[in-house]
Coordinates of N, CA and C in Angstrom, one line a residue:
M1343 N 221.7 180.9 199.1 CA 222.0 181.6 200.3 C 220.5 181.2 201.0
G1344 N 219.1 181.1 200.7 CA 218.2 181.1 201.8 C 217.8 182.1 202.2
I1345 N 216.2 182.2 202.8 CA 215.9 183.0 203.7 C 215.8 182.5 205.2
H1346 N 215.7 183.5 206.3 CA 215.7 183.0 207.8 C 214.5 182.8 207.9
R1347 N 213.9 181.3 207.9 CA 212.7 180.9 208.0 C 212.4 181.5 209.6
K1348 N 211.0 181.9 209.9 CA 210.8 182.3 211.6 C 209.5 180.7 211.7
T1349 N 209.1 180.0 210.8 CA 207.9 179.5 211.0 C 208.8 177.7 210.9
S1350 N 209.0 176.9 211.6 CA 209.6 175.7 211.4 C 209.1 175.0 210.4
I1351 N 210.1 174.3 209.4 CA 209.3 173.7 208.5 C 208.3 172.4 208.6
A1352 N 208.7 171.7 209.6 CA 207.6 170.6 210.0 C 206.4 171.5 210.8
E1353 N 206.4 172.4 211.2 CA 205.2 172.9 211.8 C 204.5 173.7 210.7
G1354 N 205.3 174.0 209.7 CA 204.5 174.7 208.7 C 203.9 173.6 207.5
L1355 N 204.7 172.4 207.4 CA 203.9 171.6 206.6 C 202.9 170.7 207.0
A1356 N 202.7 170.5 208.4 CA 201.9 170.0 209.1 C 200.4 170.6 209.1
A1357 N 201.1 171.7 209.2 CA 199.6 172.9 209.1 C 199.0 173.1 207.7
V1358 N 199.9 173.1 206.8 CA 199.4 173.2 205.1 C 198.9 171.8 205.1
E1359 N 199.2 170.7 205.8 CA 198.9 169.3 205.1 C 197.2 169.0 205.8
S1360 N 196.8 169.8 207.1 CA 196.0 170.1 207.7 C 194.9 171.0 206.8
L1361 N 195.1 171.8 206.3 CA 194.4 172.7 205.6 C 194.0 172.1 204.0
R1362 N 195.1 170.8 203.7 CA 194.6 170.0 202.3 C 193.8 169.4 202.8
A1363 N 193.8 168.5 203.8 CA 192.6 167.8 204.0 C 191.6 168.2 204.3
D1364 N 191.2 169.4 204.8 CA 190.0 170.0 204.8 C 189.4 170.5 203.8
L1365 N 190.2 170.9 202.6 CA 189.8 171.3 201.2 C 189.3 169.8 200.8
L1366 N 190.3 168.8 201.0 CA 189.9 167.2 200.2 C 188.5 166.9 201.1
N1367 N 188.4 167.3 202.1 CA 187.0 166.7 202.6 C 186.1 167.9 202.8
K1368 N 186.2 169.0 202.4 CA 185.0 169.9 202.2 C 184.5 170.2 203.7
T1369 N 185.9 170.3 204.5 CA 185.6 170.7 205.8 C 186.3 172.0 206.4
D1370 N 185.8 172.5 207.5 CA 186.8 173.8 207.9 C 187.2 173.4 209.3
A1371 N 188.1 172.3 209.4 CA 188.3 171.6 210.9 C 189.4 172.8 211.4
T1372 N 190.4 172.8 210.4 CA 191.7 173.6 211.0 C 191.4 174.6 211.8
S1373 N 192.5 174.7 212.8 CA 192.2 175.9 213.9 C 192.7 177.3 213.0
A1374 N 192.3 178.3 213.7 CA 193.0 179.5 213.4 C 194.2 179.5 213.5
A1375 N 194.6 179.0 214.5 CA 195.9 179.0 214.9 C 197.3 178.3 213.7
L1376 N 196.3 177.2 213.4 CA 197.3 176.6 212.4 C 197.1 177.2 211.2
K1377 N 196.1 177.8 210.6 CA 195.7 178.4 209.2 C 196.6 179.8 209.5
T1378 N 197.0 180.2 210.3 CA 198.3 181.3 210.9 C 199.4 180.9 210.3
I1379 N 199.7 179.5 211.1 CA 201.0 179.1 210.7 C 201.2 178.6 209.3
A1380 N 200.1 178.0 208.6 CA 200.3 178.0 207.2 C 200.5 178.9 206.4
V1381 N 199.8 180.2 206.7 CA 200.1 181.5 205.7 C 201.5 181.7 205.7
R1382 N 201.8 182.0 207.4 CA 203.3 182.1 207.4 C 204.3 181.1 206.4
Y1383 N 204.0 180.3 206.8 CA 205.1 179.4 206.3 C 205.1 179.1 204.7
L1384 N 203.7 179.4 204.3 CA 203.8 179.7 202.9 C 204.2 180.8 202.3
L1385 N 204.4 181.8 203.0 CA 205.0 183.2 202.3 C 206.5 182.9 202.6
E1386 N 207.1 182.4 203.9 CA 208.4 182.0 203.6 C 208.6 181.0 202.6
E1387 N 207.7 180.1 202.5 CA 208.1 179.2 201.0 C 208.3 180.4 199.9
L1388 N 207.3 180.8 199.4 CA 207.6 181.9 198.0 C 208.8 182.7 198.1
A1389 N 209.1 183.1 199.3 CA 210.7 184.0 199.6 C 211.5 183.1 199.1
S1390 N 211.6 181.9 199.9 CA 212.6 180.9 199.5 C 212.9 180.3 198.1
R1391 N 211.7 180.1 197.7 CA 211.5 179.7 195.9 C 212.2 180.9 195.2
Y1392 N 211.6 182.1 195.5 CA 211.8 183.5 194.5 C 212.6 184.6 195.5
E1393 N 213.8 184.4 195.8 CA 214.8 185.1 196.4 C 214.8 186.5 195.6
G1394 N 214.5 187.5 196.8 CA 214.9 188.9 196.2 C 214.3 189.6 197.1
N1395 N 214.4 190.9 196.5 CA 213.7 192.2 197.4 C 212.6 192.9 196.5
S1396 N 212.7 192.5 195.3 CA 212.0 193.4 194.5 C 210.2 193.6 194.3
V1397 N 209.5 192.7 195.4 CA 208.3 192.6 195.2 C 207.6 192.3 196.7
E1398 N 207.2 193.2 197.2 CA 206.8 192.6 199.0 C 205.1 192.3 198.7
V1399 N 205.0 191.0 199.3 CA 203.7 190.0 199.5 C 203.4 190.4 200.9
R1400 N 201.9 191.2 200.8 CA 201.7 191.0 202.4 C 200.2 190.4 202.3
V1401 N 199.8 189.5 203.5 CA 198.6 188.8 203.9 C 198.4 189.4 205.3
P1402 N 197.8 190.6 205.5 CA 197.4 191.6 206.7 C 196.7 190.5 207.5
P1403 N 196.5 190.4 208.5 CA 197.8 190.8 209.4 C 198.8 189.7 209.8
L1404 N 198.7 189.0 209.4 CA 199.4 187.6 209.5 C 200.9 187.7 208.9
G1405 N 201.2 188.4 208.0 CA 202.6 188.4 207.6 C 202.9 189.1 206.3
A1406 N 204.1 189.0 205.9 CA 204.7 189.9 204.6 C 206.3 189.4 204.6
V1407 N 206.2 189.0 203.2 CA 207.7 188.9 202.7 C 208.3 190.0 202.0
Q1408 N 209.6 189.8 201.4 CA 210.0 190.7 200.0 C 210.6 189.3 199.1
C1409 N 210.4 189.2 197.9 CA 210.7 188.1 196.8 C 210.9 188.9 195.7
V1410 N 211.5 187.8 194.8 CA 211.7 188.2 193.3 C 212.9 188.9 193.2
A1411 N 213.7 188.6 192.4 CA 215.1 189.1 192.1 C 214.8 190.4 191.2
G1412 N 215.4 191.2 191.4 CA 215.3 192.6 190.8 C 215.6 193.7 191.7
P1413 N 215.4 195.0 191.1 CA 215.8 196.1 192.0 C 215.3 196.1 193.3
R1414 N 215.9 196.5 194.2 CA 216.0 196.4 195.5 C 215.3 197.8 196.1
H1415 N 214.3 197.9 197.0 CA 213.9 199.2 197.2 C 214.8 199.3 198.8
T1416 N 214.7 200.8 199.2 CA 215.2 200.9 200.1 C 214.5 201.7 201.5
R1417 N 213.6 202.6 201.0 CA 212.9 203.1 201.9 C 211.4 203.4 201.3
G1418 N 210.3 203.7 202.2 CA 209.2 203.5 202.0 C 208.3 202.4 201.5
T1419 N 207.2 202.6 200.7 CA 206.6 201.8 200.1 C 207.1 200.9 198.9
P1420 N 207.5 199.8 198.7 CA 208.0 199.2 197.5 C 207.3 199.5 196.1
P1421 N 207.8 199.3 195.1 CA 207.3 199.5 193.9 C 206.5 198.6 193.5
N1422 N 206.6 197.4 194.0 CA 205.9 196.1 193.6 C 205.3 195.6 194.7
V1423 N 204.0 195.7 194.9 CA 203.3 195.3 196.0 C 202.2 194.1 195.8
V1424 N 202.0 193.2 196.4 CA 200.8 192.3 196.2 C 200.4 192.0 198.0
E1425 N 199.1 192.6 198.0 CA 198.4 192.7 199.3 C 197.0 191.6 199.4
L1426 N 197.0 190.6 200.1 CA 195.6 190.0 199.6 C 195.1 189.4 201.0
T1427 N 194.0 188.9 201.2 CA 193.2 188.1 202.3 C 194.3 186.9 202.2
P1428 N 194.2 186.6 203.8 CA 194.7 185.2 204.3 C 194.0 183.8 203.9
E1429 N 192.5 184.3 203.1 CA 192.0 183.0 202.7 C 192.2 183.1 201.0
L1430 N 192.3 183.9 200.4 CA 192.9 184.3 199.0 C 194.4 183.6 198.9
W1431 N 195.3 184.1 199.9 CA 196.6 183.5 199.7 C 196.8 182.0 200.1
L1432 N 196.0 181.8 200.9 CA 195.7 180.0 201.0 C 195.3 179.5 199.8
A1433 N 194.5 180.0 198.9 CA 193.5 179.2 198.0 C 194.7 179.3 196.8
L1434 N 195.1 180.6 196.5 CA 196.6 180.5 195.8 C 197.7 179.7 195.6
A1435 N 198.1 179.8 197.0 CA 199.3 178.6 197.1 C 199.2 177.5 197.2
L1436 N 197.8 176.8 197.9 CA 197.7 175.5 197.6 C 196.9 175.2 196.4
G1437 N 197.1 175.8 195.2 CA 196.2 175.4 193.9 C 195.0 175.4 193.7
Q1438 N 194.0 176.1 194.8 CA 192.7 176.2 194.8 C 192.0 177.1 193.9
M1439 N 192.9 178.0 193.3 CA 192.4 179.5 192.4 C 193.6 179.5 192.1
D1440 N 193.5 180.3 190.8 CA 194.4 180.6 189.9 C 194.4 182.2 190.0
W1441 N 195.6 183.2 189.8 CA 195.8 184.3 190.1 C 194.9 185.3 189.4
A1442 N 194.2 185.0 188.2 CA 193.3 185.8 187.3 C 191.9 185.6 188.2
A1443 N 191.8 184.2 188.5 CA 190.4 184.5 189.7 C 190.6 185.2 190.8
A1444 N 191.7 185.1 191.3 CA 192.0 186.1 192.9 C 191.7 187.1 192.3
L1445 N 192.5 187.9 191.3 CA 192.7 189.2 190.9 C 190.7 189.7 190.8
A1446 N 189.9 188.6 190.2 CA 188.6 189.1 189.8 C 187.6 189.3 191.0
T1447 N 187.9 188.8 192.2 CA 187.4 188.8 193.5 C 187.6 190.0 193.6
G1448 N 188.7 190.6 193.7 CA 188.7 192.2 194.3 C 189.6 191.9 195.6
G1449 N 189.8 190.6 196.0 CA 190.5 190.6 197.3 C 192.2 191.0 197.3
V1450 N 192.6 191.2 195.8 CA 193.8 191.3 195.9 C 194.1 192.5 195.1
T1451 N 195.2 193.2 195.4 CA 195.7 194.6 195.1 C 197.0 194.1 194.9
A1452 N 197.3 194.5 193.5 CA 198.7 194.1 193.1 C 199.2 195.4 191.9
S1453 N 200.0 195.7 192.9 CA 200.9 197.2 191.9 C 202.2 197.0 191.7
G1454 N 202.3 197.6 190.5 CA 204.0 197.5 190.1 C 204.2 196.5 188.9
V1455 N 205.0 196.6 188.1 CA 205.2 195.8 186.9 C 205.6 194.3 187.2
R1456 N 206.4 194.1 188.4 CA 206.6 192.6 188.9 C 205.5 192.2 189.8
A1457 N 204.6 192.5 189.9 CA 203.6 192.1 191.3 C 202.4 191.2 190.2
D1458 N 203.0 190.7 189.6 CA 202.1 189.2 188.9 C 202.8 188.0 189.3
L1459 N 201.9 187.3 190.4 CA 202.8 186.1 191.1 C 201.8 184.7 190.2
S1460 N 201.5 184.9 189.1 CA 201.1 183.6 188.3 C 201.8 183.0 188.3
G1461 N 203.2 182.9 187.5 CA 204.0 182.2 187.4 C 204.8 181.4 188.7
M1462 N 204.5 181.9 189.8 CA 205.0 181.4 191.0 C 204.0 180.6 191.7
L1463 N 202.7 180.6 191.4 CA 201.8 180.1 192.2 C 201.1 179.0 191.5
P1464 N 200.7 177.7 192.0 CA 200.8 177.3 193.3 C 202.1 177.0 193.6
L1465 N 202.3 176.8 195.4 CA 203.4 176.2 195.6 C 203.4 175.2 196.3
F1466 N 202.0 174.4 196.2 CA 202.2 172.9 196.4 C 200.8 172.4 195.5

């Protein structure tokens, strides 16, 4: 079925590649706008790979998606929520940090029995 993407795949991949080059060269040349595109693209990629509505992944203020097959929530706060900073999301999605290390930073809030993303990351 697939999710509806708001970020074009080409634009998202270009932003991700820019960030990966920064990581490789140990620089911070990627603009804030490209980082925003990368965060949103990677969220959409997570939702595309792990379709469903049982977990909400939030990266405020840049985006949020619902993913992971399971019980669907219809009102209020979902029972399974992961919320993290844009920097931590990028590090996890790009394989620069693992789930346990991200949790240890205190910058990740994960609630609910399905809110463990360790088996889904990194995306690239």
